PDB file of N, CA and C in Angstrom:
ATOM      1  N   UNK A   9     133.892 100.723  82.745  1.00 85.00           N
ATOM      2  CA  UNK A   9     132.585 100.093  82.893  1.00 85.00           C
ATOM      3  C   UNK A   9     131.812 100.730  84.047  1.00 85.00           C
ATOM      4  N   UNK A  10     132.507 101.015  85.109  1.00 88.00           N
ATOM      5  CA  UNK A  10     131.864 101.618  86.273  1.00 88.00           C
ATOM      6  C   UNK A  10     131.295 102.996  85.914  1.00 88.00           C
ATOM      7  N   UNK A  11     132.023 103.731  85.068  1.00 91.00           N
ATOM      8  CA  UNK A  11     131.569 105.056  84.644  1.00 91.00           C
ATOM      9  C   UNK A  11     130.287 104.950  83.821  1.00 91.00           C
ATOM     10  N   UNK A  12     130.230 103.982  82.935  1.00 89.00           N
ATOM     11  CA  UNK A  12     129.044 103.787  82.098  1.00 89.00           C
ATOM     12  C   UNK A  12     127.834 103.466  82.965  1.00 89.00           C
ATOM     13  N   UNK A  13     128.002 102.602  83.915  1.00 89.00           N
ATOM     14  CA  UNK A  13     126.902 102.239  84.812  1.00 89.00           C
ATOM     15  C   UNK A  13     126.465 103.449  85.631  1.00 89.00           C
ATOM     16  N   UNK A  14     127.421 104.236  86.092  1.00 89.00           N
ATOM     17  CA  UNK A  14     127.092 105.436  86.871  1.00 89.00           C
ATOM     18  C   UNK A  14     126.309 106.440  86.038  1.00 89.00           C
ATOM     19  N   UNK A  15     126.725 106.635  84.795  1.00 88.00           N
ATOM     20  CA  UNK A  15     126.027 107.568  83.909  1.00 88.00           C
ATOM     21  C   UNK A  15     124.617 107.066  83.615  1.00 88.00           C
ATOM     22  N   UNK A  16     124.469 105.801  83.323  1.00 87.00           N
ATOM     23  CA  UNK A  16     123.140 105.241  83.053  1.00 87.00           C
ATOM     24  C   UNK A  16     122.229 105.355  84.269  1.00 87.00           C
ATOM     25  N   UNK A  17     122.775 105.107  85.437  1.00 83.00           N
ATOM     26  CA  UNK A  17     121.987 105.230  86.660  1.00 83.00           C
ATOM     27  C   UNK A  17     121.559 106.677  86.881  1.00 83.00           C
ATOM     28  N   UNK A  18     122.459 107.624  86.638  1.00 82.00           N
ATOM     29  CA  UNK A  18     122.130 109.048  86.784  1.00 82.00           C
ATOM     30  C   UNK A  18     121.036 109.452  85.801  1.00 82.00           C
ATOM     31  N   UNK A  19     121.129 108.996  84.564  1.00 80.00           N
ATOM     32  CA  UNK A  19     120.089 109.299  83.573  1.00 80.00           C
ATOM     33  C   UNK A  19     118.743 108.708  83.984  1.00 80.00           C
ATOM     34  N   UNK A  20     118.773 107.515  84.530  1.00 74.00           N
ATOM     35  CA  UNK A  20     117.543 106.891  85.009  1.00 74.00           C
ATOM     36  C   UNK A  20     116.904 107.736  86.106  1.00 74.00           C
ATOM     37  N   UNK A  21     117.712 108.183  87.063  1.00 70.00           N
ATOM     38  CA  UNK A  21     117.184 108.995  88.166  1.00 70.00           C
ATOM     39  C   UNK A  21     116.633 110.330  87.674  1.00 70.00           C
ATOM     40  N   UNK A  22     117.291 110.918  86.699  1.00 78.00           N
ATOM     41  CA  UNK A  22     116.826 112.193  86.148  1.00 78.00           C
ATOM     42  C   UNK A  22     115.497 112.015  85.423  1.00 78.00           C
ATOM     43  N   UNK A  23     115.297 110.879  84.770  1.00 71.00           N
ATOM     44  CA  UNK A  23     114.086 110.672  83.977  1.00 71.00           C
ATOM     45  C   UNK A  23     112.873 110.245  84.801  1.00 71.00           C
ATOM     46  N   UNK A  24     113.033 109.881  86.048  1.00 59.00           N
ATOM     47  CA  UNK A  24     111.897 109.443  86.869  1.00 59.00           C
ATOM     48  C   UNK A  24     110.783 110.484  86.962  1.00 59.00           C
ATOM     49  N   UNK A  25     111.070 111.762  87.211  1.00 61.00           N
ATOM     50  CA  UNK A  25     109.975 112.738  87.295  1.00 61.00           C
ATOM     51  C   UNK A  25     109.198 112.878  85.994  1.00 61.00           C
ATOM     52  N   UNK A  26     109.812 112.583  84.859  1.00 56.00           N
ATOM     53  CA  UNK A  26     109.124 112.701  83.580  1.00 56.00           C
ATOM     54  C   UNK A  26     107.965 111.724  83.468  1.00 56.00           C
ATOM     55  N   UNK A  27     108.070 110.570  84.089  1.00 52.00           N
ATOM     56  CA  UNK A  27     106.975 109.603  84.019  1.00 52.00           C
ATOM     57  C   UNK A  27     105.750 110.105  84.769  1.00 52.00           C
ATOM     58  N   UNK A  28     105.951 110.871  85.815  1.00 52.00           N
ATOM     59  CA  UNK A  28     104.820 111.424  86.559  1.00 52.00           C
ATOM     60  C   UNK A  28     104.107 112.479  85.729  1.00 52.00           C
ATOM     61  N   UNK A  29     104.856 113.275  84.994  1.00 55.00           N
ATOM     62  CA  UNK A  29     104.263 114.316  84.155  1.00 55.00           C
ATOM     63  C   UNK A  29     103.520 113.689  82.983  1.00 55.00           C
ATOM     64  N   UNK A  30     104.081 112.658  82.398  1.00 56.00           N
ATOM     65  CA  UNK A  30     103.488 112.041  81.220  1.00 56.00           C
ATOM     66  C   UNK A  30     102.122 111.436  81.511  1.00 56.00           C
ATOM     67  N   UNK A  31     101.881 111.008  82.730  1.00 58.00           N
ATOM     68  CA  UNK A  31     100.613 110.377  83.071  1.00 58.00           C
ATOM     69  C   UNK A  31      99.509 111.399  83.327  1.00 58.00           C
ATOM     70  N   UNK A  32      99.880 112.663  83.439  1.00 66.00           N
ATOM     71  CA  UNK A  32      98.891 113.693  83.732  1.00 66.00           C
ATOM     72  C   UNK A  32      98.160 114.076  82.450  1.00 66.00           C
ATOM     73  N   UNK A  33      96.858 114.008  82.470  1.00 70.00           N
ATOM     74  CA  UNK A  33      96.065 114.381  81.314  1.00 70.00           C
ATOM     75  C   UNK A  33      95.577 115.811  81.416  1.00 70.00           C
ATOM     76  N   UNK A  34      94.725 116.216  80.496  1.00 74.00           N
ATOM     77  CA  UNK A  34      94.190 117.573  80.525  1.00 74.00           C
ATOM     78  C   UNK A  34      93.263 117.779  81.716  1.00 74.00           C
ATOM     79  N   UNK A  35      93.143 119.026  82.132  1.00 77.00           N
ATOM     80  CA  UNK A  35      92.354 119.356  83.318  1.00 77.00           C
ATOM     81  C   UNK A  35      91.040 120.025  82.929  1.00 77.00           C
ATOM     82  N   UNK A  36      90.017 119.801  83.736  1.00 78.00           N
ATOM     83  CA  UNK A  36      88.744 120.488  83.560  1.00 78.00           C
ATOM     84  C   UNK A  36      88.901 121.922  84.041  1.00 78.00           C
ATOM     85  N   UNK A  37      88.062 122.805  83.507  1.00 77.00           N
ATOM     86  CA  UNK A  37      88.099 124.205  83.922  1.00 77.00           C
ATOM     87  C   UNK A  37      87.350 124.387  85.231  1.00 77.00           C
ATOM     88  N   UNK A  38      87.705 125.417  85.988  1.00 74.00           N
ATOM     89  CA  UNK A  38      86.983 125.686  87.235  1.00 74.00           C
ATOM     90  C   UNK A  38      85.539 126.095  86.960  1.00 74.00           C
ATOM     91  N   UNK A  39      84.687 125.883  87.934  1.00 79.00           N
ATOM     92  CA  UNK A  39      83.277 126.275  87.810  1.00 79.00           C
ATOM     93  C   UNK A  39      83.196 127.777  87.567  1.00 79.00           C
ATOM     94  N   UNK A  40      82.262 128.186  86.728  1.00 77.00           N
ATOM     95  CA  UNK A  40      82.065 129.598  86.438  1.00 77.00           C
ATOM     96  C   UNK A  40      82.948 130.124  85.322  1.00 77.00           C
ATOM     97  N   UNK A  41      83.673 129.247  84.642  1.00 80.00           N
ATOM     98  CA  UNK A  41      84.526 129.678  83.533  1.00 80.00           C
ATOM     99  C   UNK A  41      83.667 130.090  82.350  1.00 80.00           C
ATOM    100  N   UNK A  42      84.266 130.822  81.439  1.00 84.00           N
ATOM    101  CA  UNK A  42      83.615 131.256  80.208  1.00 84.00           C
ATOM    102  C   UNK A  42      83.022 130.036  79.499  1.00 84.00           C
ATOM    103  N   UNK A  43      81.761 130.133  79.070  1.00 88.00           N
ATOM    104  CA  UNK A  43      81.089 128.966  78.478  1.00 88.00           C
ATOM    105  C   UNK A  43      81.741 128.523  77.170  1.00 88.00           C
ATOM    106  N   UNK A  44      82.209 129.475  76.360  1.00 89.00           N
ATOM    107  CA  UNK A  44      82.899 129.114  75.120  1.00 89.00           C
ATOM    108  C   UNK A  44      84.205 128.394  75.402  1.00 89.00           C
ATOM    109  N   UNK A  45      84.934 128.887  76.393  1.00 89.00           N
ATOM    110  CA  UNK A  45      86.189 128.250  76.778  1.00 89.00           C
ATOM    111  C   UNK A  45      85.917 126.854  77.330  1.00 89.00           C
ATOM    112  N   UNK A  46      84.867 126.720  78.114  1.00 88.00           N
ATOM    113  CA  UNK A  46      84.517 125.422  78.689  1.00 88.00           C
ATOM    114  C   UNK A  46      84.155 124.422  77.595  1.00 88.00           C
ATOM    115  N   UNK A  47      83.413 124.883  76.574  1.00 91.00           N
ATOM    116  CA  UNK A  47      83.036 124.013  75.464  1.00 91.00           C
ATOM    117  C   UNK A  47      84.284 123.510  74.735  1.00 91.00           C
ATOM    118  N   UNK A  48      85.214 124.426  74.432  1.00 91.00           N
ATOM    119  CA  UNK A  48      86.437 124.025  73.732  1.00 91.00           C
ATOM    120  C   UNK A  48      87.301 123.121  74.603  1.00 91.00           C
ATOM    121  N   UNK A  49      87.347 123.389  75.886  1.00 89.00           N
ATOM    122  CA  UNK A  49      88.148 122.553  76.781  1.00 89.00           C
ATOM    123  C   UNK A  49      87.586 121.130  76.839  1.00 89.00           C
ATOM    124  N   UNK A  50      86.260 121.007  76.942  1.00 91.00           N
ATOM    125  CA  UNK A  50      85.646 119.667  76.961  1.00 91.00           C
ATOM    126  C   UNK A  50      85.897 118.926  75.654  1.00 91.00           C
ATOM    127  N   UNK A  51      85.815 119.654  74.523  1.00 94.00           N
ATOM    128  CA  UNK A  51      86.096 119.032  73.227  1.00 94.00           C
ATOM    129  C   UNK A  51      87.562 118.617  73.143  1.00 94.00           C
ATOM    130  N   UNK A  52      88.445 119.441  73.708  1.00 92.00           N
ATOM    131  CA  UNK A  52      89.868 119.102  73.732  1.00 92.00           C
ATOM    132  C   UNK A  52      90.140 117.857  74.555  1.00 92.00           C
ATOM    133  N   UNK A  53      89.473 117.745  75.696  1.00 91.00           N
ATOM    134  CA  UNK A  53      89.638 116.551  76.541  1.00 91.00           C
ATOM    135  C   UNK A  53      89.130 115.316  75.806  1.00 91.00           C
ATOM    136  N   UNK A  54      88.011 115.459  75.103  1.00 93.00           N
ATOM    137  CA  UNK A  54      87.456 114.329  74.340  1.00 93.00           C
ATOM    138  C   UNK A  54      88.446 113.894  73.253  1.00 93.00           C
ATOM    139  N   UNK A  55      89.004 114.877  72.521  1.00 92.00           N
ATOM    140  CA  UNK A  55      89.992 114.551  71.491  1.00 92.00           C
ATOM    141  C   UNK A  55      91.240 113.918  72.103  1.00 92.00           C
ATOM    142  N   UNK A  56      91.694 114.455  73.231  1.00 89.00           N
ATOM    143  CA  UNK A  56      92.884 113.921  73.913  1.00 89.00           C
ATOM    144  C   UNK A  56      92.673 112.450  74.271  1.00 89.00           C
ATOM    145  N   UNK A  57      91.519 112.151  74.860  1.00 89.00           N
ATOM    146  CA  UNK A  57      91.225 110.775  75.272  1.00 89.00           C
ATOM    147  C   UNK A  57      91.099 109.834  74.082  1.00 89.00           C
ATOM    148  N   UNK A  58      90.711 110.385  72.917  1.00 92.00           N
ATOM    149  CA  UNK A  58      90.589 109.576  71.705  1.00 92.00           C
ATOM    150  C   UNK A  58      91.932 109.432  70.984  1.00 92.00           C
ATOM    151  N   UNK A  59      92.962 110.109  71.498  1.00 90.00           N
ATOM    152  CA  UNK A  59      94.277 110.021  70.878  1.00 90.00           C
ATOM    153  C   UNK A  59      94.521 111.053  69.793  1.00 90.00           C
ATOM    154  N   UNK A  60      93.580 111.976  69.613  1.00 91.00           N
ATOM    155  CA  UNK A  60      93.720 113.031  68.609  1.00 91.00           C
ATOM    156  C   UNK A  60      94.404 114.235  69.262  1.00 91.00           C
ATOM    157  N   UNK A  61      95.708 114.168  69.392  1.00 90.00           N
ATOM    158  CA  UNK A  61      96.465 115.186  70.113  1.00 90.00           C
ATOM    159  C   UNK A  61      96.420 116.529  69.386  1.00 90.00           C
ATOM    160  N   UNK A  62      96.526 116.519  68.063  1.00 94.00           N
ATOM    161  CA  UNK A  62      96.497 117.777  67.307  1.00 94.00           C
ATOM    162  C   UNK A  62      95.141 118.465  67.443  1.00 94.00           C
ATOM    163  N   UNK A  63      94.067 117.699  67.363  1.00 94.00           N
ATOM    164  CA  UNK A  63      92.730 118.263  67.542  1.00 94.00           C
ATOM    165  C   UNK A  63      92.544 118.806  68.946  1.00 94.00           C
ATOM    166  N   UNK A  64      93.072 118.086  69.929  1.00 92.00           N
ATOM    167  CA  UNK A  64      92.979 118.540  71.318  1.00 92.00           C
ATOM    168  C   UNK A  64      93.713 119.856  71.495  1.00 92.00           C
ATOM    169  N   UNK A  65      94.908 119.959  70.925  1.00 92.00           N
ATOM    170  CA  UNK A  65      95.691 121.187  71.048  1.00 92.00           C
ATOM    171  C   UNK A  65      94.936 122.375  70.462  1.00 92.00           C
ATOM    172  N   UNK A  66      94.304 122.179  69.312  1.00 95.00           N
ATOM    173  CA  UNK A  66      93.526 123.267  68.694  1.00 95.00           C
ATOM    174  C   UNK A  66      92.398 123.710  69.616  1.00 95.00           C
ATOM    175  N   UNK A  67      91.699 122.762  70.213  1.00 92.00           N
ATOM    176  CA  UNK A  67      90.607 123.121  71.124  1.00 92.00           C
ATOM    177  C   UNK A  67      91.131 123.829  72.370  1.00 92.00           C
ATOM    178  N   UNK A  68      92.245 123.362  72.913  1.00 89.00           N
ATOM    179  CA  UNK A  68      92.804 124.010  74.102  1.00 89.00           C
ATOM    180  C   UNK A  68      93.267 125.430  73.779  1.00 89.00           C
ATOM    181  N   UNK A  69      93.807 125.630  72.575  1.00 91.00           N
ATOM    182  CA  UNK A  69      94.211 126.977  72.166  1.00 91.00           C
ATOM    183  C   UNK A  69      92.988 127.881  72.012  1.00 91.00           C
ATOM    184  N   UNK A  70      91.909 127.346  71.469  1.00 92.00           N
ATOM    185  CA  UNK A  70      90.667 128.114  71.344  1.00 92.00           C
ATOM    186  C   UNK A  70      90.111 128.462  72.721  1.00 92.00           C
ATOM    187  N   UNK A  71      90.168 127.519  73.635  1.00 90.00           N
ATOM    188  CA  UNK A  71      89.692 127.778  74.996  1.00 90.00           C
ATOM    189  C   UNK A  71      90.507 128.890  75.636  1.00 90.00           C
ATOM    190  N   UNK A  72      91.799 128.863  75.427  1.00 87.00           N
ATOM    191  CA  UNK A  72      92.671 129.898  75.980  1.00 87.00           C
ATOM    192  C   UNK A  72      92.385 131.253  75.342  1.00 87.00           C
ATOM    193  N   UNK A  73      92.065 131.262  74.050  1.00 90.00           N
ATOM    194  CA  UNK A  73      91.731 132.516  73.370  1.00 90.00           C
ATOM    195  C   UNK A  73      90.413 133.080  73.892  1.00 90.00           C
ATOM    196  N   UNK A  74      89.465 132.205  74.220  1.00 88.00           N
ATOM    197  CA  UNK A  74      88.170 132.641  74.757  1.00 88.00           C
ATOM    198  C   UNK A  74      88.323 133.262  76.140  1.00 88.00           C
ATOM    199  N   UNK A  75      89.186 132.663  76.963  1.00 84.00           N
ATOM    200  CA  UNK A  75      89.371 133.135  78.337  1.00 84.00           C
ATOM    201  C   UNK A  75      90.835 132.933  78.721  1.00 84.00           C
ATOM    202  N   UNK A  76      91.619 133.994  78.594  1.00 80.00           N
ATOM    203  CA  UNK A  76      93.065 133.882  78.826  1.00 80.00           C
ATOM    204  C   UNK A  76      93.419 133.659  80.294  1.00 80.00           C
ATOM    205  N   UNK A  77      92.466 133.795  81.195  1.00 80.00           N
ATOM    206  CA  UNK A  77      92.764 133.601  82.620  1.00 80.00           C
ATOM    207  C   UNK A  77      92.835 132.124  83.000  1.00 80.00           C
ATOM    208  N   UNK A  78      92.424 131.225  82.091  1.00 73.00           N
ATOM    209  CA  UNK A  78      92.387 129.799  82.423  1.00 73.00           C
ATOM    210  C   UNK A  78      93.665 129.059  82.083  1.00 73.00           C
ATOM    211  N   UNK A  79      94.566 129.699  81.353  1.00 65.00           N
ATOM    212  CA  UNK A  79      95.768 129.003  80.891  1.00 65.00           C
ATOM    213  C   UNK A  79      96.636 128.571  82.060  1.00 65.00           C
ATOM    214  N   UNK A  80      97.131 127.334  81.968  1.00 63.00           N
ATOM    215  CA  UNK A  80      98.029 126.809  82.996  1.00 63.00           C
ATOM    216  C   UNK A  80      99.437 127.300  82.700  1.00 63.00           C
ATOM    217  N   UNK A  81     100.124 127.766  83.730  1.00 47.00           N
ATOM    218  CA  UNK A  81     101.492 128.268  83.523  1.00 47.00           C
ATOM    219  C   UNK A  81     102.494 127.398  84.228  1.00 47.00           C
TER     220      UNK A  81
END
């Protein structure tokens, strides 16, 4: 029983950082970014906030294709 509790506690501690990442939403582009990339990024953020994750991903991919220097690594 002690082993089970220890394992569950360890899993809980490992998963704590994941909650911080999950709360992070999409980011705005820096000022002076490519206008096409900025348009797609704003549309992606709008889709993300509306819960349309697939649509947001498509827009973020288009933004990255317009200006490859903006991609987050």
